[in-house]
Amino acid sequence: MVLKIIGALLVVVSAYFYGFHQGQNKEELKNARTQISALERTIEEFKAKQTSDAVALSELRIAESAHRNELSRMRSQLAEIERLSKTNADRERNRCLRVAVRYKEAVDRADRAIKFCAENHK
């Protein structure tokens, strides 16, 4: 009879510990699922940001290409004007135009860089 009581008591105690252990596992699983959901949301946000950055970079490259083409056209026009120059005053004016072209290049580059940073690094 004493053995039956001790046996029953051991069964009750082991069932308690088994249930307690199962409860801990369920809580850990719940926490892990919550963390996984948060990480998945973070990944989606980063994917969206990466796509946005790629589009902005593509637009920047297109704009830079257009500016390069415009500057190339201006340089070729300047070369043609220089070729046709006859006097010192004409040559001096051409030097000023050359400086203006270089200035425009520098300002355009800086402007594009500032715009890109402002749009993509808020």
mmCIF file of N, CA and C in Angstrom:
data_model
loop_
_atom_site.group_PDB
_atom_site.id
_atom_site.type_symbol
_atom_site.label_atom_id
_atom_site.label_comp_id
_atom_site.label_asym_id
_atom_site.label_seq_id
_atom_site.Cartn_x
_atom_site.Cartn_y
_atom_site.Cartn_z
ATOM 1 N N MET A 1 0.829 -1.186 0.000
ATOM 2 C CA MET A 1 0.000 0.000 0.000
ATOM 3 C C MET A 1 0.878 1.257 0.000
ATOM 4 N N VAL A 2 1.922 1.254 0.779
ATOM 5 C CA VAL A 2 2.832 2.380 0.847
ATOM 6 C C VAL A 2 3.523 2.540 -0.510
ATOM 7 N N LEU A 3 3.849 1.400 -1.111
ATOM 8 C CA LEU A 3 4.482 1.472 -2.430
ATOM 9 C C LEU A 3 3.534 2.070 -3.464
ATOM 10 N N LYS A 4 2.248 1.738 -3.351
ATOM 11 C CA LYS A 4 1.266 2.304 -4.284
ATOM 12 C C LYS A 4 1.166 3.814 -4.105
ATOM 13 N N ILE A 5 1.187 4.269 -2.874
ATOM 14 C CA ILE A 5 1.090 5.717 -2.586
ATOM 15 C C ILE A 5 2.357 6.420 -3.094
ATOM 16 N N ILE A 6 3.505 5.812 -2.846
ATOM 17 C CA ILE A 6 4.761 6.406 -3.315
ATOM 18 C C ILE A 6 4.782 6.415 -4.842
ATOM 19 N N GLY A 7 4.308 5.321 -5.443
ATOM 20 C CA GLY A 7 4.246 5.245 -6.907
ATOM 21 C C GLY A 7 3.313 6.300 -7.478
ATOM 22 N N ALA A 8 2.136 6.466 -6.864
ATOM 23 C CA ALA A 8 1.171 7.465 -7.315
ATOM 24 C C ALA A 8 1.741 8.874 -7.145
ATOM 25 N N LEU A 9 2.419 9.054 -6.026
ATOM 26 C CA LEU A 9 3.038 10.360 -5.760
ATOM 27 C C LEU A 9 4.118 10.666 -6.806
ATOM 28 N N LEU A 10 4.923 9.652 -7.154
ATOM 29 C CA LEU A 10 5.941 9.834 -8.186
ATOM 30 C C LEU A 10 5.313 10.135 -9.540
ATOM 31 N N VAL A 11 4.214 9.479 -9.855
ATOM 32 C CA VAL A 11 3.513 9.740 -11.119
ATOM 33 C C VAL A 11 2.995 11.173 -11.146
ATOM 34 N N VAL A 12 2.416 11.622 -10.045
ATOM 35 C CA VAL A 12 1.887 12.998 -9.970
ATOM 36 C C VAL A 12 3.026 14.007 -10.098
ATOM 37 N N VAL A 13 4.133 13.787 -9.406
ATOM 38 C CA VAL A 13 5.266 14.721 -9.446
ATOM 39 C C VAL A 13 5.885 14.730 -10.834
ATOM 40 N N SER A 14 6.054 13.535 -11.431
ATOM 41 C CA SER A 14 6.647 13.508 -12.782
ATOM 42 C C SER A 14 5.706 14.151 -13.799
ATOM 43 N N ALA A 15 4.413 13.980 -13.650
ATOM 44 C CA ALA A 15 3.438 14.629 -14.547
ATOM 45 C C ALA A 15 3.514 16.146 -14.400
ATOM 46 N N TYR A 16 3.682 16.602 -13.162
ATOM 47 C CA TYR A 16 3.819 18.043 -12.927
ATOM 48 C C TYR A 16 5.046 18.589 -13.645
ATOM 49 N N PHE A 17 6.185 17.933 -13.476
ATOM 50 C CA PHE A 17 7.411 18.409 -14.127
ATOM 51 C C PHE A 17 7.320 18.322 -15.652
ATOM 52 N N TYR A 18 6.678 17.271 -16.139
ATOM 53 C CA TYR A 18 6.484 17.132 -17.587
ATOM 54 C C TYR A 18 5.629 18.286 -18.110
ATOM 55 N N GLY A 19 4.539 18.583 -17.418
ATOM 56 C CA GLY A 19 3.665 19.703 -17.811
ATOM 57 C C GLY A 19 4.382 21.036 -17.719
ATOM 58 N N PHE A 20 5.153 21.211 -16.666
ATOM 59 C CA PHE A 20 5.925 22.453 -16.506
ATOM 60 C C PHE A 20 6.914 22.618 -17.662
ATOM 61 N N HIS A 21 7.599 21.528 -18.013
ATOM 62 C CA HIS A 21 8.565 21.555 -19.117
ATOM 63 C C HIS A 21 7.859 21.851 -20.445
ATOM 64 N N GLN A 22 6.723 21.253 -20.679
ATOM 65 C CA GLN A 22 5.951 21.509 -21.896
ATOM 66 C C GLN A 22 5.521 22.977 -21.969
ATOM 67 N N GLY A 23 5.116 23.536 -20.849
ATOM 68 C CA GLY A 23 4.722 24.948 -20.803
ATOM 69 C C GLY A 23 5.887 25.865 -21.161
ATOM 70 N N GLN A 24 7.062 25.524 -20.656
ATOM 71 C CA GLN A 24 8.250 26.316 -21.002
ATOM 72 C C GLN A 24 8.538 26.226 -22.491
ATOM 73 N N ASN A 25 8.435 25.032 -23.051
ATOM 74 C CA ASN A 25 8.680 24.858 -24.492
ATOM 75 C C ASN A 25 7.692 25.654 -25.320
ATOM 76 N N LYS A 26 6.415 25.650 -24.915
ATOM 77 C CA LYS A 26 5.399 26.412 -25.658
ATOM 78 C C LYS A 26 5.695 27.906 -25.593
ATOM 79 N N GLU A 27 6.116 28.391 -24.450
ATOM 80 C CA GLU A 27 6.443 29.817 -24.286
ATOM 81 C C GLU A 27 7.643 30.194 -25.148
ATOM 82 N N GLU A 28 8.662 29.339 -25.146
ATOM 83 C CA GLU A 28 9.840 29.594 -25.986
ATOM 84 C C GLU A 28 9.474 29.580 -27.461
ATOM 85 N N LEU A 29 8.605 28.654 -27.858
ATOM 86 C CA LEU A 29 8.152 28.580 -29.252
ATOM 87 C C LEU A 29 7.384 29.843 -29.638
ATOM 88 N N LYS A 30 6.536 30.305 -28.729
ATOM 89 C CA LYS A 30 5.768 31.535 -28.979
ATOM 90 C C LYS A 30 6.709 32.732 -29.150
ATOM 91 N N ASN A 31 7.701 32.841 -28.266
ATOM 92 C CA ASN A 31 8.673 33.929 -28.375
ATOM 93 C C ASN A 31 9.479 33.836 -29.671
ATOM 94 N N ALA A 32 9.867 32.623 -30.048
ATOM 95 C CA ALA A 32 10.631 32.444 -31.286
ATOM 96 C C ALA A 32 9.796 32.853 -32.496
ATOM 97 N N ARG A 33 8.523 32.490 -32.504
ATOM 98 C CA ARG A 33 7.640 32.877 -33.628
ATOM 99 C C ARG A 33 7.485 34.388 -33.707
ATOM 100 N N THR A 34 7.384 35.037 -32.572
ATOM 101 C CA THR A 34 7.283 36.503 -32.541
ATOM 102 C C THR A 34 8.554 37.134 -33.122
ATOM 103 N N GLN A 35 9.702 36.613 -32.719
ATOM 104 C CA GLN A 35 10.973 37.136 -33.238
ATOM 105 C C GLN A 35 11.107 36.890 -34.740
ATOM 106 N N ILE A 36 10.682 35.729 -35.200
ATOM 107 C CA ILE A 36 10.740 35.419 -36.634
ATOM 108 C C ILE A 36 9.857 36.386 -37.413
ATOM 109 N N SER A 37 8.675 36.654 -36.913
ATOM 110 C CA SER A 37 7.774 37.609 -37.586
ATOM 111 C C SER A 37 8.406 38.998 -37.669
ATOM 112 N N ALA A 38 9.015 39.422 -36.573
ATOM 113 C CA ALA A 38 9.665 40.742 -36.565
ATOM 114 C C ALA A 38 10.822 40.772 -37.561
ATOM 115 N N LEU A 39 11.604 39.705 -37.618
ATOM 116 C CA LEU A 39 12.723 39.651 -38.572
ATOM 117 C C LEU A 39 12.219 39.634 -40.011
ATOM 118 N N GLU A 40 11.137 38.928 -40.276
ATOM 119 C CA GLU A 40 10.579 38.898 -41.632
ATOM 120 C C GLU A 40 10.105 40.287 -42.044
ATOM 121 N N ARG A 41 9.464 41.019 -41.126
ATOM 122 C CA ARG A 41 9.039 42.395 -41.432
ATOM 123 C C ARG A 41 10.247 43.282 -41.721
ATOM 124 N N THR A 42 11.298 43.131 -40.916
ATOM 125 C CA THR A 42 12.515 43.915 -41.121
ATOM 126 C C THR A 42 13.135 43.610 -42.477
ATOM 127 N N ILE A 43 13.168 42.344 -42.848
ATOM 128 C CA ILE A 43 13.708 41.949 -44.153
ATOM 129 C C ILE A 43 12.903 42.586 -45.271
ATOM 130 N N GLU A 44 11.586 42.563 -45.167
ATOM 131 C CA GLU A 44 10.732 43.174 -46.198
ATOM 132 C C GLU A 44 10.977 44.678 -46.298
ATOM 133 N N GLU A 45 11.155 45.326 -45.148
ATOM 134 C CA GLU A 45 11.447 46.770 -45.165
ATOM 135 C C GLU A 45 12.771 47.039 -45.866
ATOM 136 N N PHE A 46 13.789 46.224 -45.574
ATOM 137 C CA PHE A 46 15.085 46.411 -46.216
ATOM 138 C C PHE A 46 15.022 46.121 -47.713
ATOM 139 N N LYS A 47 14.229 45.137 -48.110
ATOM 140 C CA LYS A 47 14.064 44.839 -49.538
ATOM 141 C C LYS A 47 13.415 46.028 -50.254
ATOM 142 N N ALA A 48 12.405 46.611 -49.627
ATOM 143 C CA ALA A 48 11.741 47.778 -50.217
ATOM 144 C C ALA A 48 12.717 48.950 -50.324
ATOM 145 N N LYS A 49 13.507 49.168 -49.279
ATOM 146 C CA LYS A 49 14.500 50.257 -49.290
ATOM 147 C C LYS A 49 15.554 50.006 -50.361
ATOM 148 N N GLN A 50 15.974 48.743 -50.498
ATOM 149 C CA GLN A 50 16.974 48.401 -51.511
ATOM 150 C C GLN A 50 16.417 48.672 -52.910
ATOM 151 N N THR A 51 15.173 48.311 -53.135
ATOM 152 C CA THR A 51 14.541 48.564 -54.430
ATOM 153 C C THR A 51 14.454 50.065 -54.685
ATOM 154 N N SER A 52 14.054 50.806 -53.670
ATOM 155 C CA SER A 52 13.962 52.261 -53.797
ATOM 156 C C SER A 52 15.327 52.869 -54.113
ATOM 157 N N ASP A 53 16.366 52.409 -53.426
ATOM 158 C CA ASP A 53 17.718 52.906 -53.681
ATOM 159 C C ASP A 53 18.183 52.558 -55.091
ATOM 160 N N ALA A 54 17.846 51.356 -55.550
ATOM 161 C CA ALA A 54 18.240 50.947 -56.903
ATOM 162 C C ALA A 54 17.568 51.818 -57.956
ATOM 163 N N VAL A 55 16.299 52.129 -57.749
ATOM 164 C CA VAL A 55 15.577 52.993 -58.689
ATOM 165 C C VAL A 55 16.180 54.401 -58.684
ATOM 166 N N ALA A 56 16.462 54.917 -57.487
ATOM 167 C CA ALA A 56 17.055 56.260 -57.374
ATOM 168 C C ALA A 56 18.426 56.301 -58.044
ATOM 169 N N LEU A 57 19.216 55.250 -57.839
ATOM 170 C CA LEU A 57 20.534 55.199 -58.457
ATOM 171 C C LEU A 57 20.420 55.124 -59.975
ATOM 172 N N SER A 58 19.468 54.373 -60.462
ATOM 173 C CA SER A 58 19.245 54.274 -61.902
ATOM 174 C C SER A 58 18.854 55.635 -62.482
ATOM 175 N N GLU A 59 17.955 56.330 -61.794
ATOM 176 C CA GLU A 59 17.546 57.660 -62.242
ATOM 177 C C GLU A 59 18.731 58.622 -62.231
ATOM 178 N N LEU A 60 19.560 58.502 -61.209
ATOM 179 C CA LEU A 60 20.753 59.348 -61.111
ATOM 180 C C LEU A 60 21.699 59.080 -62.271
ATOM 181 N N ARG A 61 21.880 57.814 -62.619
ATOM 182 C CA ARG A 61 22.755 57.466 -63.745
ATOM 183 C C ARG A 61 22.206 58.004 -65.055
ATOM 184 N N ILE A 62 20.908 57.934 -65.237
ATOM 185 C CA ILE A 62 20.286 58.459 -66.458
ATOM 186 C C ILE A 62 20.495 59.969 -66.534
ATOM 187 N N ALA A 63 20.267 60.653 -65.423
ATOM 188 C CA ALA A 63 20.446 62.113 -65.399
ATOM 189 C C ALA A 63 21.906 62.470 -65.643
ATOM 190 N N GLU A 64 22.825 61.705 -65.046
ATOM 191 C CA GLU A 64 24.251 61.976 -65.236
ATOM 192 C C GLU A 64 24.646 61.779 -66.698
ATOM 193 N N SER A 65 24.107 60.765 -67.324
ATOM 194 C CA SER A 65 24.390 60.513 -68.735
ATOM 195 C C SER A 65 23.885 61.667 -69.604
ATOM 196 N N ALA A 66 22.683 62.144 -69.309
ATOM 197 C CA ALA A 66 22.126 63.277 -70.058
ATOM 198 C C ALA A 66 22.997 64.522 -69.883
ATOM 199 N N HIS A 67 23.469 64.754 -68.659
ATOM 200 C CA HIS A 67 24.342 65.912 -68.402
ATOM 201 C C HIS A 67 25.669 65.766 -69.138
ATOM 202 N N ARG A 68 26.211 64.557 -69.146
ATOM 203 C CA ARG A 68 27.461 64.333 -69.876
ATOM 204 C C ARG A 68 27.286 64.610 -71.362
ATOM 205 N N ASN A 69 26.171 64.171 -71.911
ATOM 206 C CA ASN A 69 25.899 64.428 -73.324
ATOM 207 C C ASN A 69 25.793 65.932 -73.601
ATOM 208 N N GLU A 70 25.106 66.641 -72.703
ATOM 209 C CA GLU A 70 24.966 68.094 -72.865
ATOM 210 C C GLU A 70 26.321 68.783 -72.772
ATOM 211 N N LEU A 71 27.135 68.377 -71.817
ATOM 212 C CA LEU A 71 28.457 68.987 -71.675
ATOM 213 C C LEU A 71 29.345 68.651 -72.877
ATOM 214 N N SER A 72 29.233 67.458 -73.378
ATOM 215 C CA SER A 72 29.995 67.073 -74.569
ATOM 216 C C SER A 72 29.596 67.941 -75.754
ATOM 217 N N ARG A 73 28.287 68.172 -75.892
ATOM 218 C CA ARG A 73 27.803 69.039 -76.972
ATOM 219 C C ARG A 73 28.338 70.455 -76.801
ATOM 220 N N MET A 74 28.331 70.946 -75.563
ATOM 221 C CA MET A 74 28.845 72.296 -75.312
ATOM 222 C C MET A 74 30.344 72.373 -75.634
ATOM 223 N N ARG A 75 31.094 71.330 -75.276
ATOM 224 C CA ARG A 75 32.528 71.326 -75.582
ATOM 225 C C ARG A 75 32.782 71.331 -77.077
ATOM 226 N N SER A 76 32.018 70.543 -77.806
ATOM 227 C CA SER A 76 32.232 70.497 -79.259
ATOM 228 C C SER A 76 31.872 71.840 -79.901
ATOM 229 N N GLN A 77 30.811 72.473 -79.399
ATOM 230 C CA GLN A 77 30.471 73.808 -79.901
ATOM 231 C C GLN A 77 31.583 74.796 -79.580
ATOM 232 N N LEU A 78 32.132 74.696 -78.393
ATOM 233 C CA LEU A 78 33.222 75.578 -77.982
ATOM 234 C C LEU A 78 34.454 75.357 -78.861
ATOM 235 N N ALA A 79 34.756 74.101 -79.139
ATOM 236 C CA ALA A 79 35.901 73.803 -80.011
ATOM 237 C C ALA A 79 35.687 74.407 -81.395
ATOM 238 N N GLU A 80 34.484 74.334 -81.878
ATOM 239 C CA GLU A 80 34.175 74.911 -83.194
ATOM 240 C C GLU A 80 34.318 76.432 -83.157
ATOM 241 N N ILE A 81 33.840 77.049 -82.095
ATOM 242 C CA ILE A 81 33.970 78.507 -81.957
ATOM 243 C C ILE A 81 35.440 78.896 -81.882
ATOM 244 N N GLU A 82 36.225 78.157 -81.107
ATOM 245 C CA GLU A 82 37.665 78.444 -80.998
ATOM 246 C C GLU A 82 38.356 78.317 -82.354
ATOM 247 N N ARG A 83 37.947 77.329 -83.092
ATOM 248 C CA ARG A 83 38.558 77.124 -84.416
ATOM 249 C C ARG A 83 38.272 78.312 -85.328
ATOM 250 N N LEU A 84 37.108 78.891 -85.178
ATOM 251 C CA LEU A 84 36.731 80.014 -86.025
ATOM 252 C C LEU A 84 37.194 81.370 -85.477
ATOM 253 N N SER A 85 37.761 81.376 -84.257
ATOM 254 C CA SER A 85 38.200 82.631 -83.636
ATOM 255 C C SER A 85 39.350 83.250 -84.420
ATOM 256 N N LYS A 86 39.275 84.568 -84.558
ATOM 257 C CA LYS A 86 40.313 85.281 -85.309
ATOM 258 C C LYS A 86 41.108 86.247 -84.420
ATOM 259 N N THR A 87 40.429 86.869 -83.462
ATOM 260 C CA THR A 87 41.085 87.915 -82.669
ATOM 261 C C THR A 87 41.340 87.443 -81.238
ATOM 262 N N ASN A 88 42.176 88.247 -80.529
ATOM 263 C CA ASN A 88 42.455 87.951 -79.120
ATOM 264 C C ASN A 88 41.193 88.058 -78.266
ATOM 265 N N ALA A 89 40.339 89.015 -78.589
ATOM 266 C CA ALA A 89 39.089 89.179 -77.835
ATOM 267 C C ALA A 89 38.225 87.926 -77.990
ATOM 268 N N ASP A 90 38.167 87.385 -79.184
ATOM 269 C CA ASP A 90 37.416 86.142 -79.407
ATOM 270 C C ASP A 90 38.015 84.997 -78.598
ATOM 271 N N ARG A 91 39.325 84.915 -78.597
ATOM 272 C CA ARG A 91 39.994 83.840 -77.860
ATOM 273 C C ARG A 91 39.773 83.987 -76.353
ATOM 274 N N GLU A 92 39.792 85.219 -75.866
ATOM 275 C CA GLU A 92 39.551 85.468 -74.442
ATOM 276 C C GLU A 92 38.120 85.067 -74.070
ATOM 277 N N ARG A 93 37.180 85.425 -74.916
ATOM 278 C CA ARG A 93 35.787 85.034 -74.694
ATOM 279 C C ARG A 93 35.669 83.513 -74.664
ATOM 280 N N ASN A 94 36.389 82.850 -75.534
ATOM 281 C CA ASN A 94 36.349 81.386 -75.579
ATOM 282 C C ASN A 94 36.922 80.768 -74.304
ATOM 283 N N ARG A 95 37.981 81.373 -73.765
ATOM 284 C CA ARG A 95 38.533 80.885 -72.505
ATOM 285 C C ARG A 95 37.486 81.004 -71.393
ATOM 286 N N CYS A 96 36.782 82.112 -71.386
ATOM 287 C CA CYS A 96 35.723 82.309 -70.386
ATOM 288 C C CYS A 96 34.621 81.253 -70.561
ATOM 289 N N LEU A 97 34.287 80.971 -71.795
ATOM 290 C CA LEU A 97 33.271 79.944 -72.051
ATOM 291 C C LEU A 97 33.748 78.575 -71.567
ATOM 292 N N ARG A 98 35.026 78.282 -71.773
ATOM 293 C CA ARG A 98 35.594 77.011 -71.317
ATOM 294 C C ARG A 98 35.500 76.902 -69.795
ATOM 295 N N VAL A 99 35.818 77.998 -69.111
ATOM 296 C CA VAL A 99 35.722 78.016 -67.645
ATOM 297 C C VAL A 99 34.262 77.839 -67.222
ATOM 298 N N ALA A 100 33.363 78.454 -67.955
ATOM 299 C CA ALA A 100 31.937 78.326 -67.638
ATOM 300 C C ALA A 100 31.478 76.877 -67.782
ATOM 301 N N VAL A 101 31.981 76.194 -68.794
ATOM 302 C CA VAL A 101 31.616 74.795 -68.996
ATOM 303 C C VAL A 101 32.133 73.951 -67.835
ATOM 304 N N ARG A 102 33.384 74.164 -67.427
ATOM 305 C CA ARG A 102 33.949 73.416 -66.304
ATOM 306 C C ARG A 102 33.186 73.707 -65.008
ATOM 307 N N TYR A 103 32.811 74.967 -64.831
ATOM 308 C CA TYR A 103 32.038 75.353 -63.652
ATOM 309 C C TYR A 103 30.689 74.632 -63.648
ATOM 310 N N LYS A 104 30.030 74.621 -64.807
ATOM 311 C CA LYS A 104 28.734 73.946 -64.915
ATOM 312 C C LYS A 104 28.873 72.458 -64.609
ATOM 313 N N GLU A 105 29.938 71.836 -65.078
ATOM 314 C CA GLU A 105 30.176 70.412 -64.788
ATOM 315 C C GLU A 105 30.283 70.184 -63.280
ATOM 316 N N ALA A 106 31.083 71.008 -62.619
ATOM 317 C CA ALA A 106 31.294 70.848 -61.182
ATOM 318 C C ALA A 106 29.999 71.075 -60.404
ATOM 319 N N VAL A 107 29.274 72.102 -60.768
ATOM 320 C CA VAL A 107 28.023 72.409 -60.079
ATOM 321 C C VAL A 107 27.005 71.291 -60.308
ATOM 322 N N ASP A 108 26.919 70.789 -61.530
ATOM 323 C CA ASP A 108 25.986 69.697 -61.814
ATOM 324 C C ASP A 108 26.326 68.443 -61.018
ATOM 325 N N ARG A 109 27.611 68.111 -60.938
ATOM 326 C CA ARG A 109 28.027 66.935 -60.175
ATOM 327 C C ARG A 109 27.661 67.096 -58.701
ATOM 328 N N ALA A 110 27.964 68.252 -58.153
ATOM 329 C CA ALA A 110 27.657 68.504 -56.733
ATOM 330 C C ALA A 110 26.149 68.495 -56.498
ATOM 331 N N ASP A 111 25.406 69.087 -57.414
ATOM 332 C CA ASP A 111 23.951 69.147 -57.288
ATOM 333 C C ASP A 111 23.342 67.743 -57.290
ATOM 334 N N ARG A 112 23.815 66.881 -58.195
ATOM 335 C CA ARG A 112 23.301 65.510 -58.263
ATOM 336 C C ARG A 112 23.650 64.730 -56.989
ATOM 337 N N ALA A 113 24.851 64.918 -56.502
ATOM 338 C CA ALA A 113 25.266 64.217 -55.279
ATOM 339 C C ALA A 113 24.425 64.663 -54.087
ATOM 340 N N ILE A 114 24.194 65.947 -53.968
ATOM 341 C CA ILE A 114 23.385 66.474 -52.862
ATOM 342 C C ILE A 114 21.956 65.976 -52.967
ATOM 343 N N LYS A 115 21.401 65.987 -54.173
ATOM 344 C CA LYS A 115 20.029 65.528 -54.382
ATOM 345 C C LYS A 115 19.903 64.049 -54.031
ATOM 346 N N PHE A 116 20.866 63.244 -54.473
ATOM 347 C CA PHE A 116 20.827 61.807 -54.180
ATOM 348 C C PHE A 116 20.884 61.568 -52.671
ATOM 349 N N CYS A 117 21.787 62.260 -52.001
ATOM 350 C CA CYS A 117 21.910 62.091 -50.544
ATOM 351 C C CYS A 117 20.635 62.537 -49.832
ATOM 352 N N ALA A 118 20.068 63.641 -50.273
ATOM 353 C CA ALA A 118 18.868 64.160 -49.626
ATOM 354 C C ALA A 118 17.695 63.191 -49.790
ATOM 355 N N GLU A 119 17.599 62.570 -50.963
ATOM 356 C CA GLU A 119 16.473 61.670 -51.214
ATOM 357 C C GLU A 119 16.652 60.304 -50.557
ATOM 358 N N ASN A 120 17.870 59.852 -50.409
ATOM 359 C CA ASN A 120 18.088 58.461 -50.000
ATOM 360 C C ASN A 120 18.703 58.285 -48.626
ATOM 361 N N HIS A 121 19.067 59.353 -47.964
ATOM 362 C CA HIS A 121 19.696 59.219 -46.647
ATOM 363 C C HIS A 121 19.070 60.181 -45.662
ATOM 364 N N LYS A 122 17.773 60.037 -45.498
ATOM 365 C CA LYS A 122 17.027 60.952 -44.609
ATOM 366 C C LYS A 122 17.219 60.561 -43.183
#
